[in-house]
Amino acid sequence: MHVEAIAVRHLVLVDLLLGHGAVVVGPSIYSAVSSASGLRTAARIQQQLIAMGGTWDSNPRRVTAPPSTPQPQATAPPAAQGVAPSGTGGGTGGERGWEYWKQLVLPEITGPNKVPRARTAAAQTVSPDQVVIDDLVLANRMLASKELGILDAFGHVSVRNPRNPNHYFISRYVSAGVVKAGDIIENDLDSKPVAGPRSDEYQEVYIHGEIYKARPDVMAVLHAHTPEVLAFTESSVALRPVVNGGTFLGDGLPLHDIRKFDLRETLIRTPALGRSVPMMMGNKPGVLLKGHRNALTDSSLRLLVVRAYNLRMNARIQQQAVALGGKATYLEDPPAVSNPNTSGADAAYNRGWEYWKQLVSTK
């Protein structure tokens, strides 16, 4: 299925890339940005029209000459001029859009509240544990941000202590969006606080400890209540990869049904129920919790944040593809490569982390 040019006046050139997105080309960066915005609007409207059913005009602003009218000889269109926006108003739609969008981002780029990038921050000597704790605070805030939308008032993320694999760090019982460094607890793999008993642990903390016990390769664990993923825990439609970032799903994630382990429980708040999660997960990167969202893992905290983002986007886009009708195309997990060059992939993940860091405050 292709995207029709609905509500787009000057869509210069677009290539759709399977499972990856699109390339938009224009005579200037201003028209390219404007056309990209128009493409997104066109895709949204087309999806709405298809979901509503009935018939629809893919180009309501098209003008066609009557059959009896002689067709004028085709002439080459004048070359587009890449004129920089003047900032004085008026001009083309691309210029007007550029001036408006520029006002939305300038305070975040140059304002007093922006987070300094790593290369501009003053060099400081901090303990290895503090570095991990600071990253965990950032991960909580990122996952709860409007941009990622992974965690709401509920859910939690943890990271294994790289200096002691039998310990992990997790926040106390607060929402991810307000976590601070002072909220971080260090637990052993029985999910007991190393510093002594306390009463402010998450009820489902055992998900984390038991996964770390069963999977030495896992360095970070997320239990998320992501709404887009919940539908796949109740549907017969399997969650399958439709975008590049979702290829880790392979042929799907296993499903954990708590009723098979305890008919009286709805939450994973005992060590026994905690052990049932990695048992169902096996060697997969995550597990769907029936009626309860999901648990997800990765080999580092930063990679886990990116994987959680990709999981949500994959679930959302798969639902859109299914709703459009026709046949959805699923991607295959790329084969493992011996001695792979991962520098490019690492750079891409770090790029996401650095970008999302600009969106959150840890104060």
CSV table of N, CA and C in Angstrom, one decimal, residues 11 28 41 54 75 94 96 126 129 145 165 167 191 224 244 254 262 288 307 310-311 321 326-327 335:
chain,number,residue,atom,x,y,z
A,11,LEU,N,4.8,18.0,-2.7
A,11,LEU,CA,5.6,16.9,-2.3
A,11,LEU,C,6.6,16.6,-3.4
A,28,SER,N,15.4,22.7,-1.3
A,28,SER,CA,16.1,23.3,-0.2
A,28,SER,C,15.7,22.6,1.1
A,41,THR,N,1.3,14.1,7.6
A,41,THR,CA,-0.1,14.5,7.7
A,41,THR,C,-0.9,13.6,6.7
A,54,GLY,N,-15.8,3.0,3.3
A,54,GLY,CA,-16.4,3.7,2.3
A,54,GLY,C,-15.3,4.1,1.2
A,75,THR,N,5.5,22.4,-20.9
A,75,THR,CA,6.7,23.2,-20.8
A,75,THR,C,7.4,22.8,-19.5
A,94,GLY,N,6.6,26.4,2.9
A,94,GLY,CA,7.8,25.9,3.5
A,94,GLY,C,8.5,26.9,4.3
A,96,ARG,N,7.2,29.7,5.7
A,96,ARG,CA,6.3,30.0,6.8
A,96,ARG,C,6.4,28.9,7.9
A,126,VAL,N,34.0,11.0,39.6
A,126,VAL,CA,32.8,10.4,40.4
A,126,VAL,C,33.1,8.9,40.5
A,129,ASP,N,29.9,3.6,40.8
A,129,ASP,CA,28.5,3.4,41.2
A,129,ASP,C,27.7,4.6,40.9
A,145,SER,N,9.2,10.1,29.7
A,145,SER,CA,9.0,11.4,29.0
A,145,SER,C,7.9,11.2,28.0
A,165,PRO,N,28.2,-8.4,39.9
A,165,PRO,CA,27.0,-9.0,39.1
A,165,PRO,C,25.9,-9.6,40.0
A,167,HIS,N,24.5,-8.0,42.4
A,167,HIS,CA,23.7,-6.9,42.9
A,167,HIS,C,23.1,-6.1,41.7
A,191,SER,N,16.5,-9.8,45.7
A,191,SER,CA,15.7,-8.5,45.7
A,191,SER,C,15.6,-8.0,47.1
A,224,ALA,N,7.4,-2.6,31.9
A,224,ALA,CA,6.7,-1.5,31.4
A,224,ALA,C,5.2,-1.8,31.2
A,244,ASN,N,12.9,-1.8,11.4
A,244,ASN,CA,14.3,-2.4,11.6
A,244,ASN,C,14.6,-2.5,13.0
A,254,PRO,N,7.5,-14.8,23.9
A,254,PRO,CA,6.7,-15.7,24.7
A,254,PRO,C,5.7,-15.0,25.5
A,262,ASP,N,-0.5,-19.0,39.6
A,262,ASP,CA,-1.2,-18.7,40.9
A,262,ASP,C,-2.6,-18.1,40.5
A,288,LEU,N,6.0,-11.2,27.1
A,288,LEU,CA,4.7,-10.5,27.2
A,288,LEU,C,4.0,-11.0,28.5
A,307,ARG,N,15.8,-0.2,22.9
A,307,ARG,CA,15.0,-1.3,22.6
A,307,ARG,C,13.6,-1.1,23.1
A,310,ASN,N,12.0,1.1,20.5
A,310,ASN,CA,11.7,0.3,19.3
A,310,ASN,C,10.5,-0.6,19.4
A,311,LEU,N,10.4,-1.2,20.6
A,311,LEU,CA,9.3,-2.1,20.9
A,311,LEU,C,8.0,-1.4,20.8
A,321,ALA,N,-0.5,-1.1,10.4
A,321,ALA,CA,-0.4,-1.8,9.2
A,321,ALA,C,-1.6,-2.8,9.1
A,326,GLY,N,-5.0,-5.5,3.7
A,326,GLY,CA,-4.0,-6.0,2.9
A,326,GLY,C,-3.1,-7.0,3.7
A,327,LYS,N,-1.9,-7.2,3.3
A,327,LYS,CA,-1.0,-8.1,4.0
A,327,LYS,C,0.2,-7.4,4.6
A,335,PRO,N,20.9,-12.5,10.4
A,335,PRO,CA,21.7,-13.6,10.9
A,335,PRO,C,22.9,-13.0,11.7
